[in-house]
Coordinates of C-alpha atoms in Angstrom, one line a residue:
M1 CA 106.1 4.8 6.3
S2 CA 106.3 3.2 2.8
T3 CA 108.1 0.5 1.0
T4 CA 110.0 3.2 -0.9
S5 CA 111.1 4.8 2.3
H6 CA 112.4 1.5 3.7
A7 CA 114.2 0.9 0.4
R8 CA 115.9 4.2 0.7
A9 CA 116.9 3.4 4.3
R10 CA 118.2 0.0 3.3
R11 CA 120.3 1.4 0.4
R12 CA 122.0 4.0 2.7
D13 CA 122.7 1.4 5.4
R14 CA 124.1 -1.1 2.9
L15 CA 126.9 1.4 2.2
V16 CA 128.6 0.9 5.5
Y17 CA 129.2 -2.7 4.4
L18 CA 130.0 -2.2 0.8
R19 CA 132.5 0.6 1.4
S20 CA 134.3 -0.9 4.4
H21 CA 134.4 -4.7 3.6
P22 CA 133.0 -5.2 0.1
L23 CA 134.5 -8.6 -0.6
L24 CA 133.6 -10.2 2.7
F25 CA 130.0 -9.0 2.7
G26 CA 129.6 -9.9 -1.0
L27 CA 130.6 -13.4 -0.1
L28 CA 128.2 -13.5 2.8
A29 CA 125.3 -12.2 0.6
A30 CA 126.1 -14.8 -2.1
T31 CA 126.0 -17.7 0.4
R32 CA 123.0 -16.8 2.5
G33 CA 120.5 -19.0 0.5
R34 CA 121.3 -21.9 2.9
P35 CA 121.3 -21.9 6.7
V36 CA 124.8 -23.3 6.7
R37 CA 127.3 -23.5 3.9
R38 CA 130.7 -25.1 4.0
L39 CA 133.7 -23.7 2.1
G40 CA 136.6 -26.0 2.9
R41 CA 137.3 -25.8 6.7
T42 CA 135.0 -22.7 7.1
L43 CA 131.3 -22.8 7.8
L44 CA 129.2 -19.8 7.0
V45 CA 126.2 -19.9 9.4
H46 CA 123.2 -17.8 8.4
G47 CA 120.1 -19.5 9.7
P48 CA 118.7 -18.5 13.2
E49 CA 118.6 -22.0 14.5
A50 CA 122.0 -23.0 13.2
Y51 CA 123.3 -19.7 14.7
R52 CA 121.9 -20.6 18.1
Q53 CA 123.2 -24.1 18.0
A54 CA 126.7 -22.8 17.2
L55 CA 126.7 -20.5 20.2
T56 CA 125.0 -22.8 22.7
R57 CA 125.6 -26.4 21.8
L58 CA 129.0 -26.5 20.0
P59 CA 132.2 -26.4 22.1
L60 CA 134.1 -23.3 20.9
D61 CA 137.8 -22.5 21.2
R62 CA 137.7 -18.9 22.5
T63 CA 141.5 -18.4 22.1
A64 CA 141.9 -19.6 18.6
A65 CA 143.5 -17.3 16.0
G66 CA 141.0 -15.3 14.1
T67 CA 138.4 -15.2 16.8
T68 CA 137.2 -12.3 18.9
G69 CA 138.7 -13.8 22.0
A70 CA 142.1 -14.1 20.4
A71 CA 142.1 -10.5 19.1
A72 CA 141.0 -9.2 22.5
R73 CA 143.6 -11.3 24.4
S74 CA 146.5 -10.3 22.2
A75 CA 145.6 -6.6 22.2
L76 CA 144.4 -6.2 25.8
R77 CA 147.0 -8.3 27.5
D78 CA 147.5 -7.6 31.2
G79 CA 150.0 -5.0 32.5
G80 CA 152.7 -7.5 33.1
G81 CA 152.6 -8.6 29.4
G82 CA 150.7 -11.8 30.1
A83 CA 147.3 -12.8 28.7
G84 CA 144.7 -11.8 31.3
G85 CA 141.1 -12.9 30.7
V86 CA 139.0 -10.4 28.8
L87 CA 135.6 -12.1 29.0
F88 CA 135.6 -12.9 25.2
D89 CA 138.2 -15.6 25.8
Q90 CA 137.0 -17.0 29.1
E91 CA 135.1 -20.1 30.2
G92 CA 134.0 -21.6 33.5
G93 CA 134.3 -19.8 36.9
G94 CA 136.3 -16.8 35.7
H95 CA 133.8 -16.1 33.0
R96 CA 130.9 -16.4 35.4
A97 CA 132.5 -14.1 38.0
D98 CA 133.3 -11.4 35.5
R99 CA 129.8 -11.7 34.0
R100 CA 128.2 -11.3 37.4
G101 CA 130.3 -8.1 38.0
L102 CA 129.1 -6.6 34.7
A103 CA 125.6 -7.7 35.3
R104 CA 125.4 -5.7 38.5
A105 CA 126.7 -2.6 36.7
L106 CA 124.5 -3.1 33.6
G107 CA 121.3 -4.4 35.3
G108 CA 118.1 -2.4 35.7
A109 CA 119.3 -0.2 38.5
G110 CA 122.7 0.4 36.9
V111 CA 121.2 1.4 33.6
E112 CA 118.8 3.8 35.3
D113 CA 121.8 5.5 37.0
L114 CA 123.5 5.8 33.7
R115 CA 120.3 7.3 32.1
S116 CA 120.6 10.2 34.6
L117 CA 124.1 10.8 33.0
W118 CA 123.2 10.7 29.3
R119 CA 119.8 12.4 29.3
P120 CA 121.2 15.8 30.2
L121 CA 124.0 15.2 27.6
L122 CA 121.4 14.6 24.9
V123 CA 119.6 17.8 25.8
R124 CA 122.8 19.8 25.5
R125 CA 124.1 18.1 22.4
L126 CA 120.8 18.3 20.5
A127 CA 120.2 22.0 21.3
P128 CA 121.5 23.2 17.9
L129 CA 118.5 21.5 16.2
D130 CA 116.2 24.1 18.0
R131 CA 118.1 26.9 16.1
G132 CA 118.1 25.3 12.7
G133 CA 121.6 23.9 13.1
E134 CA 123.0 20.4 12.5
V135 CA 124.2 17.7 14.8
D136 CA 126.8 15.0 14.0
L137 CA 125.3 11.8 15.5
V138 CA 128.7 10.1 15.3
D139 CA 130.4 12.8 17.4
L140 CA 127.5 12.6 19.8
A141 CA 127.7 8.8 20.1
R142 CA 131.5 9.1 20.8
E143 CA 130.9 11.5 23.7
L144 CA 127.9 9.5 25.0
S145 CA 129.7 6.2 24.9
G146 CA 132.9 7.6 26.4
S147 CA 130.9 9.2 29.3
V148 CA 129.1 5.9 30.0
V149 CA 132.4 4.0 30.0
C150 CA 134.1 6.5 32.4
A151 CA 131.1 6.2 34.7
L152 CA 131.0 2.4 34.6
L153 CA 134.8 2.2 35.3
G154 CA 135.0 5.1 37.8
S155 CA 137.5 6.8 35.6
G156 CA 138.1 10.5 35.6
A157 CA 139.5 10.5 32.0
D158 CA 138.1 12.7 29.3
P159 CA 135.2 10.8 27.7
R160 CA 136.1 11.9 24.1
A161 CA 139.7 10.8 24.6
V162 CA 138.5 7.4 25.9
A163 CA 136.2 7.0 23.0
G164 CA 138.9 7.9 20.5
A165 CA 141.4 5.5 22.1
A166 CA 138.9 2.7 22.3
A167 CA 138.0 3.1 18.6
E168 CA 141.7 3.1 17.7
A169 CA 142.5 0.0 19.7
A170 CA 139.6 -1.9 18.1
A171 CA 140.5 -0.9 14.6
A172 CA 144.2 -1.7 15.1
S173 CA 143.3 -5.1 16.6
V174 CA 141.0 -6.0 13.7
R175 CA 143.7 -5.0 11.1
S176 CA 146.2 -7.3 12.9
H177 CA 143.8 -10.3 12.7
L178 CA 142.5 -9.9 9.2
P179 CA 142.9 -13.0 7.0
G180 CA 145.7 -12.9 4.4
P181 CA 149.5 -12.2 4.5
R182 CA 150.9 -11.3 7.9
R183 CA 151.1 -7.5 8.3
P184 CA 154.6 -7.0 9.9
R185 CA 153.8 -4.1 12.2
A186 CA 150.0 -4.6 12.7
E187 CA 150.1 -6.5 16.0
A188 CA 152.6 -4.1 17.5
A189 CA 150.4 -1.2 16.4
A190 CA 147.4 -2.9 18.0
A191 CA 149.3 -3.4 21.3
R192 CA 150.4 0.3 21.4
A193 CA 146.8 1.4 20.8
A194 CA 145.6 -0.8 23.6
D195 CA 148.3 0.5 25.9
R196 CA 147.3 4.1 25.2
L197 CA 143.7 3.2 26.2
R198 CA 144.8 1.4 29.4
L199 CA 147.0 4.4 30.4
L200 CA 144.2 6.8 29.8
L201 CA 141.8 4.8 32.0
G202 CA 144.4 4.9 34.8
P203 CA 143.7 2.6 37.7
A204 CA 140.8 1.1 35.8
G205 CA 143.0 0.2 32.9
A206 CA 143.5 -3.5 33.4
A207 CA 142.6 -5.9 30.6
L208 CA 138.9 -6.5 31.5
P209 CA 138.0 -2.8 32.0
A210 CA 139.8 -1.9 28.8
M211 CA 137.8 -4.6 27.0
V212 CA 134.6 -3.1 28.4
A213 CA 135.6 0.3 27.0
V214 CA 136.4 -1.1 23.6
A215 CA 133.2 -3.1 23.3
A216 CA 130.9 -0.3 24.6
V217 CA 132.4 2.5 22.6
N218 CA 132.6 0.7 19.3
T219 CA 129.2 -0.9 19.3
T220 CA 127.6 2.4 20.4
V221 CA 129.4 4.5 17.8
A222 CA 128.5 1.9 15.1
A223 CA 124.8 1.4 16.1
L224 CA 123.3 4.7 17.2
P225 CA 124.0 6.8 14.0
R226 CA 123.0 3.9 11.7
A227 CA 119.7 3.5 13.7
V228 CA 118.9 7.2 13.5
A229 CA 119.7 7.3 9.8
W230 CA 117.3 4.3 9.2
C231 CA 114.6 5.9 11.3
A232 CA 114.9 9.2 9.4
D233 CA 115.1 7.6 5.9
A234 CA 112.2 5.3 6.6
G235 CA 110.0 7.9 8.2
L236 CA 109.7 6.1 11.6
W237 CA 109.5 9.2 13.8
E238 CA 105.9 8.7 14.7
Q239 CA 106.8 5.3 16.2
A240 CA 109.8 6.9 17.9
A241 CA 107.5 9.6 19.5
D242 CA 105.2 7.0 21.0
E243 CA 106.3 6.0 24.5
A244 CA 104.8 2.5 24.2
L245 CA 106.3 1.8 20.7
R246 CA 109.7 3.4 21.2
P247 CA 111.4 0.5 23.1
V248 CA 110.1 -2.0 20.5
L249 CA 111.3 0.3 17.7
A250 CA 114.7 0.4 19.4
D251 CA 114.9 -3.4 19.4
E252 CA 113.9 -3.5 15.7
L253 CA 116.5 -0.9 14.7
L254 CA 119.2 -2.7 16.6
R255 CA 118.1 -5.9 14.8
V256 CA 118.4 -4.5 11.3
T257 CA 121.6 -2.6 11.9
A258 CA 123.4 -5.4 13.8
A259 CA 126.3 -3.5 15.1
S260 CA 128.5 -6.7 15.3
P261 CA 127.2 -8.3 12.1
L262 CA 129.7 -11.2 12.0
L263 CA 131.0 -13.4 14.9
P264 CA 134.2 -15.3 14.0
R265 CA 134.5 -18.5 16.0
V266 CA 136.4 -21.8 15.9
A267 CA 135.0 -25.2 16.9
A268 CA 136.9 -26.9 19.8
A269 CA 135.5 -30.3 19.1
D270 CA 133.4 -32.3 16.6
G271 CA 129.7 -31.6 16.5
A272 CA 127.0 -30.4 14.1
V273 CA 125.4 -27.1 13.3
G274 CA 122.2 -26.9 11.3
G275 CA 122.6 -30.5 10.2
C276 CA 126.1 -29.9 8.9
P277 CA 128.9 -31.9 10.5
V278 CA 131.6 -29.8 12.2
R279 CA 135.1 -31.0 13.0
G280 CA 137.3 -29.6 15.7
G281 CA 139.3 -26.7 14.3
D282 CA 136.7 -25.8 11.7
R283 CA 136.3 -22.0 11.4
L284 CA 132.7 -20.7 11.8
L285 CA 131.6 -17.3 10.5
L286 CA 128.3 -16.6 12.4
V287 CA 126.3 -14.0 10.5
A288 CA 124.3 -12.3 13.1
R289 CA 122.5 -9.9 10.7
H290 CA 121.2 -12.8 8.7
A291 CA 120.2 -14.9 11.7
A292 CA 118.2 -11.9 12.9
G293 CA 116.6 -11.4 9.5
A294 CA 118.1 -7.9 9.0
H295 CA 118.4 -8.5 5.3
R296 CA 114.8 -9.6 4.9
H297 CA 112.5 -7.8 7.4
D298 CA 112.4 -4.1 7.7
P299 CA 112.1 -2.6 11.2
D300 CA 108.5 -1.9 12.4
A301 CA 107.4 -1.6 16.0
L302 CA 103.8 -2.5 15.0
R303 CA 105.0 -5.9 13.5
P304 CA 108.2 -6.7 15.4
A305 CA 110.3 -9.8 14.9
G306 CA 110.1 -10.4 18.7
P307 CA 112.8 -11.2 21.3
A308 CA 113.5 -14.7 20.0
V309 CA 114.9 -13.1 16.9
D310 CA 115.9 -9.5 17.6
R311 CA 118.1 -10.5 20.6
L312 CA 120.2 -12.7 18.3
V313 CA 122.3 -9.6 17.4
F314 CA 123.6 -9.8 21.0
G315 CA 124.6 -13.4 20.7
A316 CA 123.0 -16.4 22.6
G317 CA 123.7 -18.5 25.6
P318 CA 126.2 -17.8 28.4
H319 CA 128.3 -15.6 26.2
A320 CA 125.5 -13.3 25.0
C321 CA 126.4 -9.6 25.3
P322 CA 125.9 -8.3 28.8
G323 CA 125.4 -4.8 27.5
A324 CA 122.1 -5.6 25.6
R325 CA 119.9 -3.8 28.2
L326 CA 122.2 -0.8 28.1
A327 CA 122.2 -0.6 24.3
R328 CA 118.4 -0.8 24.1
A329 CA 117.8 1.9 26.7
Q330 CA 120.4 4.1 25.2
L331 CA 118.9 4.0 21.7
A332 CA 115.4 4.4 23.0
D333 CA 116.4 7.6 24.8
V334 CA 118.2 8.9 21.7
L335 CA 115.1 8.2 19.6
G336 CA 112.9 9.9 22.2
A337 CA 115.1 13.0 22.3
L338 CA 115.2 13.3 18.5
A339 CA 111.5 12.4 17.8
P340 CA 110.1 16.0 18.3
Y341 CA 112.6 17.3 15.6
R342 CA 111.7 14.6 13.0
P343 CA 115.3 14.9 11.8
V344 CA 116.5 14.4 8.2
V345 CA 120.0 13.2 7.2
T346 CA 122.0 16.0 5.6
R347 CA 125.4 14.3 5.3
A348 CA 126.7 10.7 5.6
R349 CA 130.3 9.4 5.2
V350 CA 131.3 5.8 5.8
D351 CA 134.2 5.1 8.2
R352 CA 136.3 2.7 6.1
G353 CA 138.8 2.1 8.9
A354 CA 136.6 1.4 11.9
A355 CA 136.4 -2.1 13.5
L356 CA 132.6 -2.3 12.9
P357 CA 130.7 -1.1 9.9
G358 CA 129.5 2.4 10.5
W359 CA 129.5 6.1 9.7
R360 CA 132.4 8.5 10.1
V361 CA 130.1 11.4 9.8
L362 CA 126.2 11.4 10.1
T363 CA 124.7 14.8 10.4
V364 CA 121.0 15.6 10.8
R365 CA 118.9 18.7 11.0
A366 CA 115.3 19.2 12.1
G367 CA 112.7 18.3 9.6
A368 CA 111.0 21.2 7.8
R369 CA 107.5 20.2 8.9
T370 CA 108.2 20.2 12.6
A371 CA 111.3 22.5 13.1
G372 CA 109.1 25.2 14.6
V373 CA 107.7 22.9 17.3
A374 CA 110.8 21.0 18.1
G375 CA 112.0 23.3 20.8
A376 CA 108.7 23.3 22.6
G377 CA 108.5 19.6 22.7
S378 CA 112.1 18.9 23.9

């Protein structure tokens, strides 16, 4: 592992931002010199403490236009056309009840059950590497995430179809809520995409389960290929092969890739963030990747940032992502399955239309030095 290798990994990973949302991420990069910067009624929040304060101490309007909750509520409305709670827009008892339900499914025992599902899938999908073939990690992530979602929701739908519908629903919803002039048919397109997902999920297709599908699929498809590409480019396979270091490396890679790099929120009341006064109605752009130091500190399981920092990519406080344990276990198992092959990236193409920054195609093949031993170790 060298500075040059990490620079190569960082250059490749930066492309997912520069080719999907160049103006937005240019603005974020230009303003990250301060923990908080105000531009009119918008606050750009970069510092870790200010980021935590915004999520844990400042009252937030979770249904305001332009927030994750508003996008989820409008796209994943309930079957009767109302606005059923979708976790992102909830507070109080309803939020706690839904969180408890997810916590049971995504707790330690639940994740171990899901591991018994995805480990055989990894063996099957990575088998071409034994024969000198290539594997598209994006396609693998779609099947893996779709399989996990179907298992969580008890759905008999085709996992690939679920993953495709969840990706389409998320991308359409993001397009309908982008700042700027109103897009005449964008909200209708987002609603149709969400309806297709709900129909596909069958009895499980109410608003909350559909939200679980959208969140799980899109974060997995964004995070896993980017993490593997960074691991390959930076030469971190020795750490990935070490059972003790692997979970730490997974946390580090999730920190620097920050699948949901930006959290849009709106203040519900006056307050302060990072010493900067906030008025009710102010818009906050919480930059998770900067709060977690993704732009400064390269991933290294021997010198990790630690849970106080790396967990920030999953949010903070009562609304932190309930799928964090699942994401860490999933990536650790993917890294463990790939480590014997020491894969190298052979092709990478950015997905310009996805809801989250990521790859449309990310293919790997076994590294030349270990291709002969890969089959024996897997």
